[in-house]
Each structure stands twice: as C-alpha cells, then as structure tokens.
XYZ file of C-alpha atoms in Angstrom:
646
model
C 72.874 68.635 90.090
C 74.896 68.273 86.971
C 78.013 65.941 86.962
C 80.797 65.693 84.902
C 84.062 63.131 84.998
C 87.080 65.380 85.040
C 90.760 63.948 85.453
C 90.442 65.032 89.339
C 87.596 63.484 90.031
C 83.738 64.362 89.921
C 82.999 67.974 89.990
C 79.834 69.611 90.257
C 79.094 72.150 87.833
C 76.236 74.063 88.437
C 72.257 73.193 89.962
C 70.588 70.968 87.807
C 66.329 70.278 87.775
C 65.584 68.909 91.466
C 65.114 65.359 89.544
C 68.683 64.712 88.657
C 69.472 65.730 92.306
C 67.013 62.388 93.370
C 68.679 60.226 91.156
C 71.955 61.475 92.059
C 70.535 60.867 96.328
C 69.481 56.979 94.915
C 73.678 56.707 94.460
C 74.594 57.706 97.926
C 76.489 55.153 99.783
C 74.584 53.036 102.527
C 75.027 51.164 105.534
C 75.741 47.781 102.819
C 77.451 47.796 99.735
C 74.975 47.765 97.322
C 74.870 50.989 95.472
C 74.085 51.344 91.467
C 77.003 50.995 89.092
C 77.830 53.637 86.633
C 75.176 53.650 84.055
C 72.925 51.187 86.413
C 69.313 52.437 86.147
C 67.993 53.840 89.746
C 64.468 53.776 89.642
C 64.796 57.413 89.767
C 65.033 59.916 86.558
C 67.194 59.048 84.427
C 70.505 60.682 85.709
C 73.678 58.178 85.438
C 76.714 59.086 87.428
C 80.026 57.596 87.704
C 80.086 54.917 90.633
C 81.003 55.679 94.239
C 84.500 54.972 95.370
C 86.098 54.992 99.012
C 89.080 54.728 100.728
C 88.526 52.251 103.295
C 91.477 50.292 102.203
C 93.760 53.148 102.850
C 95.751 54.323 100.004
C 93.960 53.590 97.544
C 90.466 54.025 96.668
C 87.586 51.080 96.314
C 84.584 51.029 94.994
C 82.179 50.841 97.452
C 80.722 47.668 96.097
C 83.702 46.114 96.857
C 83.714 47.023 100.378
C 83.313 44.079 102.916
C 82.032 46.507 106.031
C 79.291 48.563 107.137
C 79.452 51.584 105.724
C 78.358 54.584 104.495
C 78.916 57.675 102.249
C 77.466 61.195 103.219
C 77.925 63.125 99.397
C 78.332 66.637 98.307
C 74.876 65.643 96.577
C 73.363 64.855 100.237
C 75.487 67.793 101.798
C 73.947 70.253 99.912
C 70.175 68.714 100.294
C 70.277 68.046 103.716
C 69.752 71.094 106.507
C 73.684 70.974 108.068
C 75.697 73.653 108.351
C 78.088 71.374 110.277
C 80.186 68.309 109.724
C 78.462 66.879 113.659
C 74.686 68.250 111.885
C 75.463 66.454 108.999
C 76.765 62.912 110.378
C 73.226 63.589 112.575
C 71.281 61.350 110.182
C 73.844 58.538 109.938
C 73.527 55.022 111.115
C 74.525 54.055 114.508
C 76.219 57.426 115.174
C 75.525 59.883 118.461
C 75.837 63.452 118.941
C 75.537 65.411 121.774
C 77.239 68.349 123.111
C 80.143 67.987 125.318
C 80.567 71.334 126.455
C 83.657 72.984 124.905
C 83.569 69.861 121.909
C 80.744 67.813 120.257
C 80.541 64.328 121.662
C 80.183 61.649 119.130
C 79.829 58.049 119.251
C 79.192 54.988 117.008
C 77.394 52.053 118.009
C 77.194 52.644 121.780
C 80.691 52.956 122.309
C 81.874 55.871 124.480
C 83.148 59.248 123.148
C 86.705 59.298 121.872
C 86.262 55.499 120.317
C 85.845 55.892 116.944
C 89.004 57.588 114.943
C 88.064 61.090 112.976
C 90.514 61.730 110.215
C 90.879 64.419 107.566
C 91.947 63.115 104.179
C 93.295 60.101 106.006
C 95.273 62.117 108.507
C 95.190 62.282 112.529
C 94.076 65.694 114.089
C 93.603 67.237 117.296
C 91.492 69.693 119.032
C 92.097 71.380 122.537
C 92.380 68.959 124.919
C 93.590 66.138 122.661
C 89.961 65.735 121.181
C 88.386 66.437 117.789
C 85.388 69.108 117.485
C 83.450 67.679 114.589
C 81.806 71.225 114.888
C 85.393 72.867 114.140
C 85.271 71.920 110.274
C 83.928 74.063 107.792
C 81.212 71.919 105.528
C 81.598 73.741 102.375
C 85.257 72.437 102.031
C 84.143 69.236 102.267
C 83.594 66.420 99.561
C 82.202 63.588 101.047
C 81.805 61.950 104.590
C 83.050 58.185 104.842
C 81.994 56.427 108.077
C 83.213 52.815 108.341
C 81.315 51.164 111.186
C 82.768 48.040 112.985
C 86.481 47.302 114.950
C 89.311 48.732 112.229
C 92.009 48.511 114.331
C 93.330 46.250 112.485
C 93.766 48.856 109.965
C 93.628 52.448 111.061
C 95.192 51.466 114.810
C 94.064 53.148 118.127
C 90.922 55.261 118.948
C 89.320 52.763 116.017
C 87.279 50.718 118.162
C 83.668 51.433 117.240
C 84.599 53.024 113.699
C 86.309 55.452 111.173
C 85.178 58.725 110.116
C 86.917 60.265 107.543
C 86.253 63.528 105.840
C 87.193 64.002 102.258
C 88.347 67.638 101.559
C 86.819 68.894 97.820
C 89.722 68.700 94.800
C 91.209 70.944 92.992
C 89.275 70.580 89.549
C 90.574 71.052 86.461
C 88.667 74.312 84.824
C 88.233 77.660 87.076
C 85.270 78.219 89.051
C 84.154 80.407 92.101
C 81.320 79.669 94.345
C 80.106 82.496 97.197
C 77.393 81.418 99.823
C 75.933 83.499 102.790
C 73.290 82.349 105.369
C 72.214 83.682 108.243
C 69.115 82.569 110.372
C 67.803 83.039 113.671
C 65.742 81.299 116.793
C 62.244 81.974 116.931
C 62.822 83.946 120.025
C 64.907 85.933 118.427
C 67.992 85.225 119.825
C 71.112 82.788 118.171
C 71.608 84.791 115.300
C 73.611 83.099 112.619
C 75.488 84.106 109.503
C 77.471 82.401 107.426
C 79.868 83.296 104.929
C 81.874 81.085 102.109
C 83.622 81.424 99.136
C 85.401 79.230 97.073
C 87.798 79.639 94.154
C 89.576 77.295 91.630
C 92.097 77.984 89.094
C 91.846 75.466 86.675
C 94.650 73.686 85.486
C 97.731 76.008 85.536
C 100.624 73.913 83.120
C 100.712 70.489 85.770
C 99.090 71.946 88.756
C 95.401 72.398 89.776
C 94.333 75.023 93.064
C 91.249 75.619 94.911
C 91.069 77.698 97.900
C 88.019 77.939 100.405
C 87.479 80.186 102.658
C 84.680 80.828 105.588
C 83.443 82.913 108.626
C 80.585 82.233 110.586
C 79.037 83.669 113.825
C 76.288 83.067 116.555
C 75.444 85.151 118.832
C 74.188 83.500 122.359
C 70.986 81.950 123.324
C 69.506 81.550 127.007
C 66.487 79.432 127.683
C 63.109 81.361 128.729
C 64.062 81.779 132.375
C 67.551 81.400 132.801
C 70.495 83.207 134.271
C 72.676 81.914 131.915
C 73.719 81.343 128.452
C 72.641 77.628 127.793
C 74.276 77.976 123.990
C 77.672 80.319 123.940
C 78.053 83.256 121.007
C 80.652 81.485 118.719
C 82.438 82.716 115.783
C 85.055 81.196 113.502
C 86.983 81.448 110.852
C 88.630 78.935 108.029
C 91.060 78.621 105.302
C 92.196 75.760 102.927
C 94.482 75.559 100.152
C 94.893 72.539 98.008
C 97.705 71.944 95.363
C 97.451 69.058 92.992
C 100.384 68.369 90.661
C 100.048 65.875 87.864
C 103.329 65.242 88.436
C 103.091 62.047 85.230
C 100.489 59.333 84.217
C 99.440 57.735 86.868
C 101.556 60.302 89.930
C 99.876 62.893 91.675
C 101.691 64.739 94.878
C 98.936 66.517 96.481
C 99.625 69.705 98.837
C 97.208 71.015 101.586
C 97.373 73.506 104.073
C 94.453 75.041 106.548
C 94.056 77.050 109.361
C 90.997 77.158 111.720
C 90.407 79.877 114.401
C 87.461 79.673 117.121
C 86.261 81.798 119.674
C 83.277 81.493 122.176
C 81.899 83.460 125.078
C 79.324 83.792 127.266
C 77.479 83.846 130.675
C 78.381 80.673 132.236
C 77.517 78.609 135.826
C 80.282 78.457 138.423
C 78.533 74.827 139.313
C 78.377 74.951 142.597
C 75.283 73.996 144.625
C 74.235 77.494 144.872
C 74.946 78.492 140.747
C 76.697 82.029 140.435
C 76.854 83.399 136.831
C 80.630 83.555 135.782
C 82.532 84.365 132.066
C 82.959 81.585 130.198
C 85.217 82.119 126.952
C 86.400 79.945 124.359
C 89.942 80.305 121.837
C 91.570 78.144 119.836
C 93.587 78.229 116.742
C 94.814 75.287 114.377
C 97.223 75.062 111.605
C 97.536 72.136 109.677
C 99.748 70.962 106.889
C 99.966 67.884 104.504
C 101.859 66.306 101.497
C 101.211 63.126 99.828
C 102.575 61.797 96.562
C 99.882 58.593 94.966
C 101.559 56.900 92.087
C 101.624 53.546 90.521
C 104.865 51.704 91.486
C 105.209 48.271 89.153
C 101.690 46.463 89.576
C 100.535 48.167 92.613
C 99.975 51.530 94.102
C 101.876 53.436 96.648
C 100.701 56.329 98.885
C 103.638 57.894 100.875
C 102.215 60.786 102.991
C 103.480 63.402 105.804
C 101.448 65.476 108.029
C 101.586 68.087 110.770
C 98.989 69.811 112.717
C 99.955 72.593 115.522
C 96.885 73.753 118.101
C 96.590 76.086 120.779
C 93.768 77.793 122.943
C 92.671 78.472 126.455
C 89.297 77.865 127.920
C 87.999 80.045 130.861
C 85.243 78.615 132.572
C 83.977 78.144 136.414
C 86.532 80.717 137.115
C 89.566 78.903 135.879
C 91.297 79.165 132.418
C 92.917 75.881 131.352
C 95.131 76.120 128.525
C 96.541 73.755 125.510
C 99.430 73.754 123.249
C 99.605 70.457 121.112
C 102.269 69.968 118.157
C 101.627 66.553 116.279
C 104.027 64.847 113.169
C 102.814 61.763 111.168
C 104.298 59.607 108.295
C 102.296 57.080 106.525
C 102.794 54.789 103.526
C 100.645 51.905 101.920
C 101.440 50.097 99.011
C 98.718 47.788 97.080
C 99.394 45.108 95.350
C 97.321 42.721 93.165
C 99.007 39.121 93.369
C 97.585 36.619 90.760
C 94.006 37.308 89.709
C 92.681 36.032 93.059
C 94.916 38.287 95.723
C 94.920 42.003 96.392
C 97.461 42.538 99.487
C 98.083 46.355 101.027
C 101.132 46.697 103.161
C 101.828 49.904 105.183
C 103.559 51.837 108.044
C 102.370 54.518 110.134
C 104.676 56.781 112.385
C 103.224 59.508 114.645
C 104.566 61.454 117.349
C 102.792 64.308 119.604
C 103.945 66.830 122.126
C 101.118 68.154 124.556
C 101.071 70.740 126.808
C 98.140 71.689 128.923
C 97.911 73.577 132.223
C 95.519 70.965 133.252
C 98.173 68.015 133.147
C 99.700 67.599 136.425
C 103.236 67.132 135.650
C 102.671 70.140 133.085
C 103.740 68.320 129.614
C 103.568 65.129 128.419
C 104.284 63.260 124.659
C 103.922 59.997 122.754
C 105.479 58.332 120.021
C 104.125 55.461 118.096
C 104.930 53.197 115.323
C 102.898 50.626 113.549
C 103.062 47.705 110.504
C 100.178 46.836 108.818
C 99.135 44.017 106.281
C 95.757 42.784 104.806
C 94.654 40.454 101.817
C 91.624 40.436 100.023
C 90.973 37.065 98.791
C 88.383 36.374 95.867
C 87.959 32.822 96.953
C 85.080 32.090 94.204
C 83.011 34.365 91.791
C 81.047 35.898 94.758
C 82.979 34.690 98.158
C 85.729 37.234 99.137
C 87.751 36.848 102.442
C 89.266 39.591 103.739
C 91.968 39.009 106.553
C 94.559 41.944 108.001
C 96.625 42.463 110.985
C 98.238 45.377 112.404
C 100.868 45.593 115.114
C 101.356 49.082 117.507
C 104.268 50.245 119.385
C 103.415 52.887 122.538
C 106.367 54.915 124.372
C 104.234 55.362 127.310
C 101.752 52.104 127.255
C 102.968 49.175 125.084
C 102.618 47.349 122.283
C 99.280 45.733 120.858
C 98.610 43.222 117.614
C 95.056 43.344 116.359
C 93.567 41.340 113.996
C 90.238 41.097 111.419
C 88.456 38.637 109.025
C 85.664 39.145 107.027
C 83.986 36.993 104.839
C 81.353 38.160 102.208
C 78.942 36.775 99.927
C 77.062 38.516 97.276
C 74.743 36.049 95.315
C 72.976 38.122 92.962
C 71.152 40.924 94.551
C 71.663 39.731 97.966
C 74.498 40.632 100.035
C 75.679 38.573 103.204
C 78.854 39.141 105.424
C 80.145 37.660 108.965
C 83.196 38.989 110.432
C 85.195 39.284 113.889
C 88.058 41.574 114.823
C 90.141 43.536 118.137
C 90.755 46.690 119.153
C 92.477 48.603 121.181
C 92.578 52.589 122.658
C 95.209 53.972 124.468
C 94.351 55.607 127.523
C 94.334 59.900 126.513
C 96.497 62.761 128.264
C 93.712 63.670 130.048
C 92.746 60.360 131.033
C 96.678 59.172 132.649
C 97.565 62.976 133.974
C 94.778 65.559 134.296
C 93.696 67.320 137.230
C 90.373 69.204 135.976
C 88.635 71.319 138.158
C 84.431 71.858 137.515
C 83.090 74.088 140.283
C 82.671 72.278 143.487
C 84.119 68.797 141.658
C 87.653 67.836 140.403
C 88.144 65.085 138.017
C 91.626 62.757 138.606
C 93.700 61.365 135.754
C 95.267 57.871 136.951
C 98.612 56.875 135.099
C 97.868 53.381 136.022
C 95.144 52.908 133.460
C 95.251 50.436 131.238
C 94.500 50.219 127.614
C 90.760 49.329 126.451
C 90.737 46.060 124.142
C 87.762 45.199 122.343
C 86.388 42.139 120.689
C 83.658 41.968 118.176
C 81.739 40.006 115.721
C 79.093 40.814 113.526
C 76.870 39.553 110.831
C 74.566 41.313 107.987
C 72.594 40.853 105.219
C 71.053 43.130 102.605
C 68.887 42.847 99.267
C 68.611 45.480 96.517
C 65.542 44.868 94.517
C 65.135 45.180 91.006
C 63.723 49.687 91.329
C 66.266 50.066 93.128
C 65.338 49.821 97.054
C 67.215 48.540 99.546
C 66.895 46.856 102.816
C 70.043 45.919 105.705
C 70.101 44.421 108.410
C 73.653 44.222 111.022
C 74.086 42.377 114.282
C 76.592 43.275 116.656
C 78.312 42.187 119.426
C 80.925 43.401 121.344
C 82.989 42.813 124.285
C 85.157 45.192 125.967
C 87.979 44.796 128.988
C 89.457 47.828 130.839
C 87.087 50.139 129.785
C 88.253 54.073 130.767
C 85.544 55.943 132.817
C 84.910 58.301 135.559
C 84.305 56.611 139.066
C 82.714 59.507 142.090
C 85.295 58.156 144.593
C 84.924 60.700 147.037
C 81.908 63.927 147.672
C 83.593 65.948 144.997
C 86.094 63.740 143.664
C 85.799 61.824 140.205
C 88.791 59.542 139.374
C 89.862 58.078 136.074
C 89.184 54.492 136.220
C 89.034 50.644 134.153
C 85.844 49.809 135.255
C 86.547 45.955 134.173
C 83.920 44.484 131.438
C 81.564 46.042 129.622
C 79.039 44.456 126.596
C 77.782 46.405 123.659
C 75.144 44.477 121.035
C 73.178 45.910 119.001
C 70.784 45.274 115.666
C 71.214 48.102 112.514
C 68.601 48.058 109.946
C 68.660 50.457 107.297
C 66.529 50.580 104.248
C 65.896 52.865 101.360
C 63.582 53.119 98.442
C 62.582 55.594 95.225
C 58.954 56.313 95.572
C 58.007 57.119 92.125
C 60.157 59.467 89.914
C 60.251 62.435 92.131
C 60.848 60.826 95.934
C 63.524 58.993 97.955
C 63.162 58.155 100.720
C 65.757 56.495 103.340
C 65.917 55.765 106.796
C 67.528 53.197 110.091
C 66.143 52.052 113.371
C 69.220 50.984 115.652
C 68.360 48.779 118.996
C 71.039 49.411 121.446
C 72.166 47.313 124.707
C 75.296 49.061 126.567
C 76.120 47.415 129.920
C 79.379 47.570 132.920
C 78.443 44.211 133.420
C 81.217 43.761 136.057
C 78.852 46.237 138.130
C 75.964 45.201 135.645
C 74.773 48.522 135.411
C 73.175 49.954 132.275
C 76.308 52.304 130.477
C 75.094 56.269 130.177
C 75.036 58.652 127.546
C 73.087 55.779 124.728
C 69.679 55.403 123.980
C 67.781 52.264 123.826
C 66.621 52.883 120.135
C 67.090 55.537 117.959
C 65.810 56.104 114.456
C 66.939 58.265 111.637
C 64.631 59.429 108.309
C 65.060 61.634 105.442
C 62.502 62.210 102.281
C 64.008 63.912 99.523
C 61.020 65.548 96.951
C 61.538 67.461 93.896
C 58.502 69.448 93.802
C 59.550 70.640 90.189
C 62.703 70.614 87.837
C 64.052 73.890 89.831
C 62.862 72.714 93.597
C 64.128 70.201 96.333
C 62.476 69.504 99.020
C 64.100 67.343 102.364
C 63.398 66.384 105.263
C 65.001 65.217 108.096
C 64.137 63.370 111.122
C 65.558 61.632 114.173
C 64.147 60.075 117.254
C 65.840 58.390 120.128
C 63.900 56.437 123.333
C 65.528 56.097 126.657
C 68.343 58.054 126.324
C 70.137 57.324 129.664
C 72.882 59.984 131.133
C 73.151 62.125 133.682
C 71.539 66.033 134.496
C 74.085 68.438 135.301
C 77.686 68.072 136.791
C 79.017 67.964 139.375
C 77.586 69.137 142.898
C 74.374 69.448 140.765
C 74.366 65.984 139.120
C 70.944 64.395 139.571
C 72.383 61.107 138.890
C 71.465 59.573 135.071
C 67.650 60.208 133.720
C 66.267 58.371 130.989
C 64.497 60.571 128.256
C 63.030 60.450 124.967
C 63.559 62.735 122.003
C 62.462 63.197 117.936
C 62.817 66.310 115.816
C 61.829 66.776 112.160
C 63.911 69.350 110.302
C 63.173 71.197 106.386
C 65.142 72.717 103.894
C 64.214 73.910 100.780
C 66.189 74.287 97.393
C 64.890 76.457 94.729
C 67.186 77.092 91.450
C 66.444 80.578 90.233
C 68.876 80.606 87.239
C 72.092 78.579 86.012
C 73.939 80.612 88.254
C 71.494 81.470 91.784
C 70.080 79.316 93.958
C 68.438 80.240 97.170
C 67.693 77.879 100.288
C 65.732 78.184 103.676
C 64.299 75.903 106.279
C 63.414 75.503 109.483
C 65.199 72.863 112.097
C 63.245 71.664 115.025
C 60.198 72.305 112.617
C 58.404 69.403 114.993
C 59.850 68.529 118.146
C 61.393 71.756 119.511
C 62.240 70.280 122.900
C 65.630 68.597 123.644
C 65.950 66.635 127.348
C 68.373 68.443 129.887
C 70.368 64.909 129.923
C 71.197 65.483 125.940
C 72.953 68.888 126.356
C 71.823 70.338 123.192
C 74.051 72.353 121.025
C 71.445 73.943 119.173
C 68.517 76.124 120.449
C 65.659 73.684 121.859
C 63.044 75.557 120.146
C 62.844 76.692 116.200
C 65.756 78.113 114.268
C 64.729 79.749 110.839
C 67.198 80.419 108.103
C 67.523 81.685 104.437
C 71.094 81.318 102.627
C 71.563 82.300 98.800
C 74.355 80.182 96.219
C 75.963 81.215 93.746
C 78.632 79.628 91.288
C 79.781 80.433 88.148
C-alpha cells in the first residue's frame, strides 16, 4: 500500500504493488522493540515509511523503539493482509494471547492468565459489554487503525483488570483530504450453512476550515451453523450493526480536541440446549445495544504534554437462554488526565489521574443493582541513565467504594547495545473482584453459579527478562521469560451436585518462555512467527489451571506473487489444551486436546481504485476440540469480498 504523512497522521491512500505491502509488513511492531526507523532499509523492497509510534505511556505517543515492554503492533497494513473479519480473529495470531468462545462473549487471555485479566480499551478508554465484560467480537475491524497489545503487569499504569496485559484498539483518524471507501464480503461453510455478508463504508471530509470528519459505518450477518448430527445450533445466526463518528479540531499548533461518538447493536438467535442431563432443544436469543461517547483535548502545556479526556459508554441487552432471560443495563463515566514532562535531558516523568464511576443493573445480581466508584494517581519516570541504559520506574495508587485501596508498583531496566536488545523488570497487580463475581446468582440448566461478596481482590507479582537481536536484513529473533505469582485468585469451586460458588482459590503460579522471530526471505516474502511454553498451576491444590495450553505456536507468510497480488497465510497450533467438555450436569470434567489450523487470503489489485479478496479459513485443520468451544464453523469457510476507495 501507498503511504503518505498527513498532519493527522498516516493515511493510506489507495493499493499499492503487493511489494510495498511486504516492506510495509517488515515495519509492523513485534513482541521487542526493534522495528526499522523511518528511512531504515528493511531487507524488503524498497518502501520507507514513517516509524511506528504507540501509546503505552498514556497520553502521549512513543515510538515503539523506545518502549521498555513486550509488545506488539497489529497495523492497518497487517489488518488488511491477514484473513480477520474480527478484532478476536485478528489478535488470533498474536503472541501469548488466547481466544476461545465463551458463549454469549469471546474469551481472551494473555499469558495464561484467566479471562477478564488483561484490560481492553478503545482509544485509551474503559468499555463494557453485557454482563460487565468486553466482546472483542463486538467491534467493527474496518474502523480500526491499529491493535496495541502491551504484554506484562501494567497496573502500575493502566490500574485494575491489567494484570496479564493491555489491549488497546486505535480507532482510524479523521484525515485531512476527502475519501470514501465501500467493502462487501460475504462467504459461506463448505456445508453450506454460516452464511456471511459483510457490509462497510467509510467516508471522510477532508479538512473543513479547523475540523477534520470521518464516519464508518457497518452491517454484518451470519446465519446459523449445526454440526453434522446435531440437534442444535453449535454457532448462533448473528447480525450487527455499527456507527462511528470522529471530529478532530485543530484547535492551534500543537492542540487538538478530538470528538467521538459510536453506537453498536447485536442480535443472536438460535436453537439452543436446556443443559440438563437429558438435553432438550430450547430458544436461545441474543440483544444488546451500546452507545458510547468521548472528548479529549491533547495540547502542549509549557515543556510537556497534557491529555485531559472524558468518556461515557451506556449498554443494555437481555440474553434468553436455558429457558431464562437475564438482562443488563450498565451506565459508565470516566475522567482521565496525564501530563508529560521532560526534566533535564536525562528525565521524562508522566503524571496523571483517572476517575471512573459505573452503575450496573442486571436481573442476574441478587440484590438487583449494584455500582462502583474509583479514583486513582499515577506517576512514572523514564530515566536515560547512560547512552543505551534506560530505567523506567512508576507507581500507581487505587481507591475502591466497595473493595479498598491498592498501590502497585513497576521497574524496568533496558539495555540496547547496538543491535541487541536486553530488558529485566518486576511489577504488581491487582483485579477487583467483578459484579458477577461478588453478587450473581446465574442459573445454567440443571447448575447455578454463586457470587460471594466476601471475595477478595487478586494481586499479582511478576518478573520477567528478554532479549532480542535484529540482524543487519532485517530479521529478528526474541526471546521473554516469565514468572508470575498470584494470591486470591477468583474461580468457580463445584461445592455442591449442582452448585458452583465464586471462590479465592489461594495461590496460583504462571511462567512461561515467549520467543518470537521474524525474517524477509528474499524481496517478495516475510515471514513471522512465536512458540509460547506455558505452565499454569493452583498450586495451593497443585492442580494444573484449565482453559491454557501447554504450547502454542503462531505463523504467518506474507508473498507477493506479483506487483498487484498478496498472498498470506496464517497458522496456529496449540498442544494440550486443558479445560473442561460441556457445563454443567454434562461436564466431563477437563480434557486435554491438541489443535492447528492454517488459514489463506488472497489480495489481488485490479485497478487504482478495485481490489478484490478471497480465502479460505480452516484451509488445513478443519477440526476444533469440543473443550475449545469454537466460534467459527469447525470445518471450511470460503469467502470473496471486493474494495473499493477513491
């Protein structure tokens, strides 16, 4: 793809020969720091782009160089090349990270940790789903930018739920000439069911006297798909529907207040298990809506800059399923400001405040209603204490209404001698216990699950060392150790035939080795991948923890056949994937599988303006273990979309 430097940022312009899309791929953000500067060669064509920056050090944006953490940077270059059609698809192929289907939600996990542990934000801000949860599956993918996941404790910095990680999704910017985009899609199983379309279209206005707008819009549908034999709808027909509206206002030099508002609506429905021993088909029916809203003014104050930012999000929806219908209404208000500040030439120190309060109301609460209010302080430094030693050292404290207050610190230091890259570093967390967890009473068929208001917080400690090299064409190679040691940690206990309770199940250990590795193969190939050894353990029962594999791997090969065709592929593999089959009165206790699956997609530019794609997910490895709870079809799914932007 073409790219061109434009006051708001990078903006792609139209498909470019398949060869600058490589080059641009060779730029894409790892699990280390080490990508090419602007103008740095990449082993790779010839394309040079401007260098990759992130916002890791909230409110205000690094360049990923700079960054002392594991992390990494899913593009709008690898959006488009990789076969997603959803935020959870695309983080599929990122280090350390799980998905798996949660039933109403995607699970997701980093590292091990459990579901709900690593924070999700959009554009920096909080949001939440039905149930108090976030549906990675809910956001529409063409709207998005970029994908930054920040691996590692950053409590410290980003506060609870930030125990295993950050994911934050960058919305696209309002550019400064018009442009409109339209994309449709539509594929289907190789049974024929699980129809898909997809619809999107995009529009920008250019720069309108100090303002700049873009507005994206989507729909999408699937209809339902059963497994050869089954009574049931294993995969539910969805459909959904999104909106987003961005306002940028150069208010001066150097000030920019930034306006955007979206709306999300989902629906699902389909022939669902009552769960009982004997399974009776029942409806099962999905509907939530989501409005969110968000200003923030960025500006250079005196020698620093300050990000002052307020938020809102208001969701709603019921769920009927094994006969009941459970119901959520959850209003949510948060103000945020950071302020960074070089001091000497040595120092760079961010200071910051965060305020957020949220009202929940969900039939499945048993006193109805509940709400929380929290405030927090945060500072860091970033010390350059020679030419290539930085320390980095921050500390954040929290203030709960309902569970307390919590101080959590972090220190990393890095050292970057020439092309090699080494960093050890150590840091707390902490997660508040969730509504569901302190008040729910959920009933699943035959079972019903207990919250427990006496829970206590989980706190987390963990340390971690890595090294990486980037040789001279470009390649690179990582390696990450982790360890991790976690008290209180919030699971479900079978107390009683039928009965799960809420419970701190004491100590638990999480270690792990990353390695992650990429290299140009000649002028037309990239090729990337990870392997990730996992050891999860309750070791106050010292049981193995479900839901984690042993290992899992990730690949992707990125080929431009010619100047006009892209080629990728995608693959991911996990052994000994250890959680349970079915729920409930059918639970067969936890299983431990294995599981790989190679997916294609295909880019062919037809003319400066058209570009059609296709491919084929599950193109080897079409079966996915009952203990996974695939949400997509275990067998084929074919598709063909067509682009077009002017």
């Amino acid at each position: 793809m073409i790219l061109r430097q434009t006051a708001a940022g990078t903006r792609r312009l139209l498909p470019a020969t398949a060869r600058a899309t490589v080059a641009a791929l060779a730029l894409t953000g790892t699990a280390m720091p080490l990508p090419a500067r602007a103008g740095e060669a990449t082993g790779v064509g010839s394309t040079e782009l401007p260098a990759l920056s992130v916002t890791a050090r909230r409110g205000s944006p690094q360049a990923l160089e700079d960054v002392p953490a594991a992390i990494e940077i899913i593009d709008r270059t690898r959006l488009d090349a990789v076969p997603a059609t959803t935020v959870a698809r695309a983080l599929e192929q990122a280090t350390g990270v799980i998905i798996a289907d949660g039933g109403s939600t995607t699970r997701f996990s980093i590292r091990g940790f459990e579901d709900g542990q690593a924070l999700i934000l959009v554009d920096g801000h909080r949001r939440r789903g039905r149930f108090g949860n976030v549906d990675l599956s809910a956001f529409d993918l063409g709207s998005v930018d970029r994908i930054e996941i920040i691996r590692g404790p950053m409590s410290a910095l980003y506060g609870a739920d930030a125990v295993s990680g950050v994911v934050n999704i960058i919305s696209r910017d309002a550019a400064t000439e018009p442009g409109t985009s339209l994309q449709t899609l539509a594929g289907v199983s190789e049974n024929g069911e699980r129809l898909t379309r997809i619809g999107r279209a995009a529009v920008e206005t250019g720069r309108i006297g100090q303002t700049r707008n873009r507005l994206d819009l989507s729909i999408r549908s699937r209809d339902p798909w059963s497994e050869a034999g089954s009574a049931f709808d294993d995969l539910k027909g969805e459909s959904s529907r999104h909106a987003a509206w961005r306002t940028a206002w150069d208010v001066a030099p150097g000030h920019e207040i930034t306006l955007d508002l979206g709306y999300e609506e989902l629906r699902a429905k389909g022939l669902g298990s009552n769960g009982g021993r004997v399974p009776m088909p029942v409806d099962s029916r999905e509907h939530e809506t989501s409005r969110t809203g968000a200003l923030t003014w960025a500006g250079e104050v005196g020698p620093g800059r300050i990000t002052l930012s307020g938020s809102a999000y208001h969701t709603e929806g019921d769920v009927l399923r094994t006969g009941s219908l459970d119901t959520t209404r959850i209003d949510g208000r948060e103000l945020t400001g950071f302020y960074t500040v070089p001091l000497g030439a040595d120092h760079v120190a961010t200071v910051g405040f965060e305020y957020l309060e949220e009202d929940i109301d969900l039939s499945v609460l048993a006193k109805g209603s509940a709400d929380r209010r929290s405030r927090a302080a945060v500072a860091q430094d970033e010390w350059t204490l020679a030419e290539d030693w930085t320390l980095l050292a921050g500390i954040r404290y929290d203030d709960f209404s309902d569970v307390g207050t919590t101080t959590n610190p972090r220190a990393t230091l890095s050292w970057t001698p020439g092309p090699w890259t080494f960093r050890i570093g150590a840091g707390t967390a902490f997660k508040a216990p969730t509504y569901l967890q302190l008040y729910s009473v959920i009933h699943r068929g035959r079972s019903v699950i207990y919250g427990n208001a006496d829970l206590e917080p989980e706190t987390s400690w963990t340390a971690e060392a890595a090294a990486a090299y980037r040789f001279a064409d470009g390649a690179e190679l990582g390696v990450t150790v982790h360890n991790s040691e976690v008290e209180d940690l919030i699971t479900t206990r079978l107390t009683t035939p039928g009965r799960y309770d809420y419970t701190n199940i004491g100590t638990a250990r999480i270690r792990g080795v990353e390695i992650t590795g990429r290299t140009p193969i000649g002028d037309d190939l990239m090729l990337t991948g990870s392997l990730e050894w996992i050891d999860a353990r309750d070791t106050t029962a010292d049981e193995r923890l479900g839901r984690r594999p042993r290992q899992q791997g990730k690949i992707g090969l990125d080929w431009a056949a010619d100047d006009d065709t892209l080629v990728h592929l995608a693959g991911t593999g996990m052994l000994s994937y250890y959680a349970p089959v079915g729920f409930g009165a059918s639970n067969l206790g936890n299983v431990s599988t294995d599981y790989g699956r190679i997916d294609v997609k295909v880019s062919h530019r037809l003319t400066q303006l058209v570009e059609i794609t296709g491919g084929v997910d599950g193109l080897i490895g079409t079966h996915v273990p009952d203990n996974l709870q695939p949400f997509e079809p275990a067998e084929r799914f074919f598709y063909l979309g067509v682009n077009l932007r002017y």
